[in-house]
């Protein structure tokens, strides 16, 4: 009985799709609510105010504003979104008049 497979057959050829993880929005950038900030495995970066966490630990903005990263303790990081209060107030004034 032969121990070699017939020609044309391959045992390789399987590969997983890339996960496209990492920081999508950097500090100081403006985001809209719902924008993905970081795609990660585990909570390498923890959520702060204005940031929500998805099922797969993805961080996303819950409010419009600027992203800010800050250190927490010795080796932790936190992402927050600081809302644009002035921009929102001007928009409200422009809508009325």
Tab-separated table of N, CA, C and O in Angstrom:
chain	number	residue	atom	x	y	z
A	1	UNK	N	0.849	-1.185	0.000
A	1	UNK	CA	0.000	0.000	0.000
A	1	UNK	C	0.893	1.248	0.000
A	1	UNK	O	1.846	1.330	0.758
A	2	UNK	N	0.540	2.201	-0.850
A	2	UNK	CA	1.358	3.400	-0.985
A	2	UNK	C	1.192	4.311	0.220
A	2	UNK	O	0.093	4.456	0.767
A	3	UNK	N	2.290	4.943	0.614
A	3	UNK	CA	2.237	5.887	1.733
A	3	UNK	C	2.333	7.332	1.273
A	3	UNK	O	2.363	8.232	2.094
A	4	UNK	N	2.441	7.555	-0.021
A	4	UNK	CA	2.469	8.916	-0.569
A	4	UNK	C	1.134	9.204	-1.224
A	4	UNK	O	0.586	8.349	-1.908
A	5	UNK	N	0.633	10.427	-1.011
A	5	UNK	CA	-0.632	10.782	-1.648
A	5	UNK	C	-0.395	11.014	-3.136
A	5	UNK	O	0.713	11.313	-3.557
A	6	UNK	N	-1.451	10.943	-3.889
A	6	UNK	CA	-1.347	11.167	-5.322
A	6	UNK	C	-0.984	12.604	-5.638
A	6	UNK	O	-1.188	13.506	-4.835
A	7	UNK	N	-0.430	12.849	-6.810
A	7	UNK	CA	-0.003	14.192	-7.216
A	7	UNK	C	-1.160	15.170	-7.266
A	7	UNK	O	-2.300	14.802	-7.546
A	8	UNK	N	-0.881	16.413	-6.980
A	8	UNK	CA	-1.890	17.464	-7.049
A	8	UNK	C	-2.595	17.723	-5.730
A	8	UNK	O	-3.289	18.711	-5.587
A	9	UNK	N	-2.437	16.859	-4.774
A	9	UNK	CA	-3.086	17.050	-3.480
A	9	UNK	C	-2.122	17.782	-2.545
A	9	UNK	O	-0.933	17.518	-2.561
A	10	UNK	N	-2.642	18.654	-1.741
A	10	UNK	CA	-1.783	19.417	-0.834
A	10	UNK	C	-2.351	19.395	0.574
A	10	UNK	O	-3.554	19.521	0.762
A	11	UNK	N	-1.483	19.227	1.556
A	11	UNK	CA	-1.937	19.272	2.944
A	11	UNK	C	-1.938	20.695	3.481
A	11	UNK	O	-2.563	20.978	4.490
A	12	UNK	N	-1.196	21.576	2.844
A	12	UNK	CA	-1.136	22.961	3.307
A	12	UNK	C	-2.259	23.767	2.667
A	12	UNK	O	-3.237	23.217	2.224
A	13	UNK	N	-2.095	25.080	2.630
A	13	UNK	CA	-3.054	25.919	1.930
A	13	UNK	C	-4.149	26.488	2.814
A	13	UNK	O	-5.063	27.114	2.317
A	14	UNK	N	-4.097	26.272	4.113
A	14	UNK	CA	-5.084	26.864	4.999
A	14	UNK	C	-4.426	27.989	5.780
A	14	UNK	O	-3.336	27.834	6.292
A	15	UNK	N	-5.117	29.095	5.883
A	15	UNK	CA	-4.576	30.225	6.626
A	15	UNK	C	-5.746	31.048	7.158
A	15	UNK	O	-6.762	31.197	6.479
A	16	UNK	N	-5.623	31.552	8.368
A	16	UNK	CA	-6.695	32.352	8.945
A	16	UNK	C	-6.639	33.771	8.381
A	16	UNK	O	-5.579	34.255	7.980
A	17	UNK	N	-7.796	34.391	8.371
A	17	UNK	CA	-7.873	35.762	7.876
A	17	UNK	C	-7.237	36.716	8.884
A	17	UNK	O	-7.310	36.488	10.089
A	18	UNK	N	-6.623	37.819	8.415
A	18	UNK	CA	-6.048	38.789	9.352
A	18	UNK	C	-7.153	39.457	10.164
A	18	UNK	O	-8.260	39.670	9.676
A	19	UNK	N	-6.849	39.764	11.423
A	19	UNK	CA	-7.859	40.296	12.327
A	19	UNK	C	-7.961	41.820	12.307
A	19	UNK	O	-8.903	42.376	12.833
A	20	UNK	N	-6.953	42.489	11.744
A	20	UNK	CA	-6.967	43.959	11.622
A	20	UNK	C	-7.159	44.639	12.976
A	20	UNK	O	-8.011	45.501	13.150
A	21	UNK	N	-6.350	44.211	13.952
A	21	UNK	CA	-6.427	44.776	15.295
A	21	UNK	C	-5.574	46.040	15.390
A	21	UNK	O	-4.769	46.323	14.513
A	22	UNK	N	-5.736	46.779	16.466
A	22	UNK	CA	-4.877	47.924	16.734
A	22	UNK	C	-5.662	49.202	16.948
A	22	UNK	O	-6.892	49.233	16.921
A	23	UNK	N	-4.925	50.285	17.133
A	23	UNK	CA	-5.515	51.609	17.369
A	23	UNK	C	-5.987	52.170	16.032
A	23	UNK	O	-5.223	52.217	15.063
A	24	UNK	N	-7.240	52.567	15.959
A	24	UNK	CA	-7.810	53.131	14.729
A	24	UNK	C	-7.859	54.653	14.774
A	24	UNK	O	-7.773	55.309	13.749
A	25	UNK	N	-8.027	55.213	15.968
A	25	UNK	CA	-8.085	56.668	16.145
A	25	UNK	C	-7.047	57.050	17.195
A	25	UNK	O	-7.034	56.482	18.282
A	26	UNK	N	-6.189	57.994	16.875
A	26	UNK	CA	-5.110	58.387	17.777
A	26	UNK	C	-5.531	59.581	18.633
A	26	UNK	O	-6.547	60.229	18.359
A	27	UNK	N	-4.750	59.865	19.657
A	27	UNK	CA	-5.046	60.943	20.586
A	27	UNK	C	-5.168	62.289	19.901
A	27	UNK	O	-4.379	62.613	19.019
A	28	UNK	N	-6.176	63.051	20.284
A	28	UNK	CA	-6.389	64.375	19.718
A	28	UNK	C	-7.302	64.388	18.504
A	28	UNK	O	-7.753	65.449	18.089
A	29	UNK	N	-7.575	63.224	17.921
A	29	UNK	CA	-8.427	63.185	16.735
A	29	UNK	C	-9.895	63.308	17.122
A	29	UNK	O	-10.314	62.867	18.187
A	30	UNK	N	-10.684	63.889	16.225
A	30	UNK	CA	-12.110	64.104	16.436
A	30	UNK	C	-12.874	62.853	15.999
A	30	UNK	O	-12.584	62.284	14.944
A	31	UNK	N	-13.833	62.407	16.815
A	31	UNK	CA	-14.634	61.237	16.476
A	31	UNK	C	-16.118	61.539	16.627
A	31	UNK	O	-16.505	62.420	17.382
A	32	UNK	N	-16.921	60.802	15.892
A	32	UNK	CA	-18.373	60.833	16.056
A	32	UNK	C	-18.772	59.665	16.933
A	32	UNK	O	-18.038	58.680	17.052
A	33	UNK	N	-19.938	59.735	17.518
A	33	UNK	CA	-20.432	58.639	18.344
A	33	UNK	C	-20.545	57.378	17.494
A	33	UNK	O	-21.016	57.419	16.359
A	34	UNK	N	-20.084	56.261	18.036
A	34	UNK	CA	-20.140	54.992	17.327
A	34	UNK	C	-18.865	54.627	16.597
A	34	UNK	O	-18.723	53.504	16.128
A	35	UNK	N	-17.929	55.554	16.509
A	35	UNK	CA	-16.672	55.296	15.813
A	35	UNK	C	-15.797	54.345	16.619
A	35	UNK	O	-15.642	54.508	17.825
A	36	UNK	N	-15.216	53.355	15.932
A	36	UNK	CA	-14.312	52.420	16.604
A	36	UNK	C	-12.991	53.129	16.885
A	36	UNK	O	-12.401	53.737	15.990
A	37	UNK	N	-12.534	53.044	18.129
A	37	UNK	CA	-11.289	53.691	18.536
A	37	UNK	C	-10.147	52.683	18.536
A	37	UNK	O	-9.080	52.943	17.993
A	38	UNK	N	-10.354	51.515	19.173
A	38	UNK	CA	-9.317	50.484	19.273
A	38	UNK	C	-9.956	49.119	19.074
A	38	UNK	O	-11.002	48.832	19.666
A	39	UNK	N	-9.342	48.266	18.245
A	39	UNK	CA	-9.731	46.868	18.143
A	39	UNK	C	-8.655	46.071	18.852
A	39	UNK	O	-7.476	46.212	18.522
A	40	UNK	N	-9.038	45.258	19.829
A	40	UNK	CA	-8.041	44.593	20.667
A	40	UNK	C	-8.552	43.246	21.152
A	40	UNK	O	-9.748	42.966	21.102
A	41	UNK	N	-7.637	42.425	21.604
A	41	UNK	CA	-7.962	41.157	22.253
A	41	UNK	C	-7.670	41.330	23.730
A	41	UNK	O	-6.525	41.555	24.116
A	42	UNK	N	-8.678	41.243	24.566
A	42	UNK	CA	-8.504	41.570	25.970
A	42	UNK	C	-8.545	43.076	26.134
A	42	UNK	O	-8.587	43.822	25.154
A	43	UNK	N	-8.532	43.538	27.357
A	43	UNK	CA	-8.606	44.981	27.591
A	43	UNK	C	-7.206	45.541	27.832
A	43	UNK	O	-6.846	45.908	28.949
A	44	UNK	N	-6.407	45.574	26.773
A	44	UNK	CA	-5.073	46.179	26.868
A	44	UNK	C	-5.210	47.659	27.182
A	44	UNK	O	-4.453	48.219	27.961
A	45	UNK	N	-6.194	48.290	26.551
A	45	UNK	CA	-6.532	49.689	26.844
A	45	UNK	C	-7.930	49.657	27.446
A	45	UNK	O	-8.861	49.115	26.850
A	46	UNK	N	-8.105	50.238	28.629
A	46	UNK	CA	-9.400	50.190	29.301
A	46	UNK	C	-10.251	51.390	28.880
A	46	UNK	O	-9.726	52.423	28.466
A	47	UNK	N	-11.585	51.281	28.989
A	47	UNK	CA	-12.456	52.387	28.595
A	47	UNK	C	-12.574	53.432	29.696
A	47	UNK	O	-12.605	53.105	30.877
A	48	UNK	N	-12.640	54.681	29.283
A	48	UNK	CA	-12.866	55.780	30.214
A	48	UNK	C	-14.225	56.399	29.936
A	48	UNK	O	-15.111	55.755	29.373
A	49	UNK	N	-14.392	57.672	30.301
A	49	UNK	CA	-15.669	58.349	30.087
A	49	UNK	C	-15.894	58.568	28.593
A	49	UNK	O	-14.976	58.935	27.864
A	50	UNK	N	-17.111	58.329	28.150
A	50	UNK	CA	-17.460	58.522	26.743
A	50	UNK	C	-17.024	57.389	25.839
A	50	UNK	O	-17.111	57.508	24.620
A	51	UNK	N	-16.558	56.274	26.413
A	51	UNK	CA	-16.074	55.139	25.616
A	51	UNK	C	-16.809	53.883	26.064
A	51	UNK	O	-16.938	53.620	27.257
A	52	UNK	N	-17.285	53.100	25.089
A	52	UNK	CA	-17.963	51.848	25.376
A	52	UNK	C	-17.105	50.666	24.950
A	52	UNK	O	-16.124	50.821	24.217
A	53	UNK	N	-17.488	49.465	25.427
A	53	UNK	CA	-16.742	48.249	25.113
A	53	UNK	C	-17.678	47.268	24.419
A	53	UNK	O	-18.779	47.001	24.892
A	54	UNK	N	-17.208	46.730	23.290
A	54	UNK	CA	-17.984	45.733	22.562
A	54	UNK	C	-17.734	44.335	23.103
A	54	UNK	O	-16.913	44.127	23.998
A	55	UNK	N	-18.442	43.363	22.544
A	55	UNK	CA	-18.305	41.965	22.965
A	55	UNK	C	-16.885	41.443	22.823
A	55	UNK	O	-16.431	40.647	23.623
A	56	UNK	N	-16.202	41.890	21.762
A	56	UNK	CA	-14.834	41.418	21.497
A	56	UNK	C	-13.798	42.401	22.035
A	56	UNK	O	-12.683	42.473	21.521
A	57	UNK	N	-14.153	43.178	23.055
A	57	UNK	CA	-13.270	44.144	23.728
A	57	UNK	C	-12.902	45.332	22.851
A	57	UNK	O	-11.962	46.063	23.150
A	58	UNK	N	-13.630	45.552	21.766
A	58	UNK	CA	-13.417	46.728	20.928
A	58	UNK	C	-13.889	47.972	21.672
A	58	UNK	O	-14.965	47.970	22.270
A	59	UNK	N	-13.078	49.033	21.648
A	59	UNK	CA	-13.475	50.301	22.259
A	59	UNK	C	-14.093	51.199	21.191
A	59	UNK	O	-13.555	51.311	20.089
A	60	UNK	N	-15.212	51.845	21.522
A	60	UNK	CA	-15.876	52.734	20.578
A	60	UNK	C	-16.359	53.984	21.294
A	60	UNK	O	-16.591	53.972	22.508
A	61	UNK	N	-16.502	55.068	20.535
A	61	UNK	CA	-16.934	56.343	21.106
A	61	UNK	C	-18.442	56.331	21.327
A	61	UNK	O	-19.194	55.892	20.463
A	62	UNK	N	-18.862	56.796	22.486
A	62	UNK	CA	-20.294	56.897	22.781
A	62	UNK	C	-20.808	58.323	22.588
A	62	UNK	O	-22.020	58.534	22.540
A	63	UNK	N	-19.903	59.280	22.486
A	63	UNK	CA	-20.269	60.684	22.266
A	63	UNK	C	-19.332	61.269	21.224
A	63	UNK	O	-18.256	60.733	20.957
A	64	UNK	N	-19.731	62.375	20.622
A	64	UNK	CA	-18.860	63.110	19.707
A	64	UNK	C	-17.809	63.854	20.523
A	64	UNK	O	-18.130	64.391	21.587
A	65	UNK	N	-16.576	63.904	20.035
A	65	UNK	CA	-15.539	64.646	20.750
A	65	UNK	C	-14.146	64.231	20.340
A	65	UNK	O	-13.954	63.600	19.299
A	66	UNK	N	-13.171	64.602	21.152
A	66	UNK	CA	-11.769	64.304	20.889
A	66	UNK	C	-11.302	63.135	21.758
A	66	UNK	O	-11.636	63.061	22.934
A	67	UNK	N	-10.511	62.249	21.150
A	67	UNK	CA	-9.985	61.086	21.867
A	67	UNK	C	-8.762	61.493	22.665
A	67	UNK	O	-7.932	62.282	22.195
A	68	UNK	N	-8.664	60.962	23.877
A	68	UNK	CA	-7.506	61.227	24.721
A	68	UNK	C	-7.078	59.910	25.360
A	68	UNK	O	-7.910	59.162	25.865
A	69	UNK	N	-5.781	59.623	25.298
A	69	UNK	CA	-5.218	58.447	25.962
A	69	UNK	C	-4.438	58.925	27.181
A	69	UNK	O	-3.705	59.904	27.107
A	70	UNK	N	-4.616	58.223	28.300
A	70	UNK	CA	-3.911	58.610	29.517
A	70	UNK	C	-3.392	57.373	30.225
A	70	UNK	O	-3.947	56.291	30.080
A	71	UNK	N	-2.321	57.556	30.968
A	71	UNK	CA	-1.753	56.461	31.744
A	71	UNK	C	-2.508	56.304	33.048
A	71	UNK	O	-2.875	57.285	33.679
A	72	UNK	N	-2.707	55.052	33.434
A	72	UNK	CA	-3.374	54.749	34.695
A	72	UNK	C	-2.464	53.809	35.452
A	72	UNK	O	-2.206	52.695	35.000
A	73	UNK	N	-1.951	54.268	36.572
A	73	UNK	CA	-1.018	53.441	37.326
A	73	UNK	C	0.317	53.335	36.610
A	73	UNK	O	0.719	54.219	35.862
A	74	UNK	N	0.976	52.211	36.831
A	74	UNK	CA	2.319	52.054	36.287
A	74	UNK	C	2.333	51.599	34.826
A	74	UNK	O	3.102	52.089	34.015
A	75	UNK	N	1.441	50.668	34.491
A	75	UNK	CA	1.520	50.088	33.151
A	75	UNK	C	0.157	49.888	32.492
A	75	UNK	O	-0.017	49.008	31.666
A	76	UNK	N	-0.834	50.719	32.857
A	76	UNK	CA	-2.147	50.623	32.231
A	76	UNK	C	-2.426	51.888	31.435
A	76	UNK	O	-1.875	52.952	31.717
A	77	UNK	N	-3.300	51.763	30.423
A	77	UNK	CA	-3.718	52.906	29.626
A	77	UNK	C	-5.240	52.954	29.580
A	77	UNK	O	-5.897	51.936	29.661
A	78	UNK	N	-5.759	54.166	29.427
A	78	UNK	CA	-7.200	54.360	29.361
A	78	UNK	C	-7.512	55.322	28.216
A	78	UNK	O	-6.812	56.320	28.018
A	79	UNK	N	-8.561	55.018	27.483
A	79	UNK	CA	-9.020	55.886	26.395
A	79	UNK	C	-10.286	56.594	26.843
A	79	UNK	O	-11.208	55.961	27.372
A	80	UNK	N	-10.329	57.905	26.657
A	80	UNK	CA	-11.528	58.681	26.964
A	80	UNK	C	-11.881	59.546	25.760
A	80	UNK	O	-11.027	59.834	24.913
A	81	UNK	N	-13.139	59.942	25.688
A	81	UNK	CA	-13.585	60.882	24.652
A	81	UNK	C	-14.122	62.104	25.360
A	81	UNK	O	-15.071	62.011	26.143
A	82	UNK	N	-13.498	63.249	25.089
A	82	UNK	CA	-13.924	64.506	25.704
A	82	UNK	C	-14.905	65.194	24.761
A	82	UNK	O	-14.544	65.535	23.635
A	83	UNK	N	-16.156	65.370	25.186
A	83	UNK	CA	-17.172	65.933	24.292
A	83	UNK	C	-16.878	67.377	23.929
A	83	UNK	O	-16.275	68.117	24.711
A	84	UNK	N	-17.315	67.759	22.738
A	84	UNK	CA	-17.167	69.138	22.267
A	84	UNK	C	-18.404	69.913	22.688
A	84	UNK	O	-19.392	69.959	21.972
A	85	UNK	N	-18.348	70.551	23.840
A	85	UNK	CA	-19.507	71.291	24.347
A	85	UNK	C	-19.682	72.578	23.554
A	85	UNK	O	-20.791	72.946	23.177
A	86	UNK	N	-18.586	73.277	23.250
A	86	UNK	CA	-18.669	74.553	22.531
A	86	UNK	C	-19.226	74.345	21.133
A	86	UNK	O	-20.075	75.087	20.674
A	87	UNK	N	-18.748	73.312	20.449
A	87	UNK	CA	-19.224	73.028	19.090
A	87	UNK	C	-20.700	72.689	19.070
A	87	UNK	O	-21.446	73.102	18.194
A	88	UNK	N	-21.155	71.951	20.084
A	88	UNK	CA	-22.550	71.540	20.152
A	88	UNK	C	-23.430	72.762	20.422
A	88	UNK	O	-24.498	72.926	19.842
A	89	UNK	N	-22.953	73.695	21.287
A	89	UNK	CA	-23.741	74.880	21.608
A	89	UNK	C	-23.873	75.785	20.390
A	89	UNK	O	-24.922	76.330	20.114
A	90	UNK	N	-22.794	75.931	19.611
A	90	UNK	CA	-22.853	76.759	18.423
A	90	UNK	C	-23.835	76.157	17.411
A	90	UNK	O	-24.595	76.867	16.780
A	91	UNK	N	-23.802	74.831	17.276
A	91	UNK	CA	-24.726	74.181	16.348
A	91	UNK	C	-26.165	74.412	16.749
A	91	UNK	O	-27.035	74.646	15.929
A	92	UNK	N	-26.437	74.398	18.049
A	92	UNK	CA	-27.799	74.618	18.533
A	92	UNK	C	-28.226	76.057	18.252
A	92	UNK	O	-29.369	76.310	17.875
A	93	UNK	N	-27.317	77.027	18.408
A	93	UNK	CA	-27.643	78.414	18.138
A	93	UNK	C	-27.919	78.613	16.648
A	93	UNK	O	-28.831	79.345	16.270
A	94	UNK	N	-27.126	77.991	15.803
A	94	UNK	CA	-27.306	78.147	14.364
A	94	UNK	C	-28.628	77.530	13.907
A	94	UNK	O	-29.236	78.016	12.968
A	95	UNK	N	-29.088	76.470	14.557
A	95	UNK	CA	-30.347	75.833	14.167
A	95	UNK	C	-31.540	76.746	14.444
A	95	UNK	O	-32.491	76.786	13.691
A	96	UNK	N	-31.458	77.510	15.559
A	96	UNK	CA	-32.589	78.364	15.929
A	96	UNK	C	-32.681	79.603	15.045
A	96	UNK	O	-33.761	80.045	14.739
A	97	UNK	N	-31.527	80.144	14.698
A	97	UNK	CA	-31.570	81.438	14.014
A	97	UNK	C	-31.195	81.308	12.620
A	97	UNK	O	-31.427	81.915	11.689
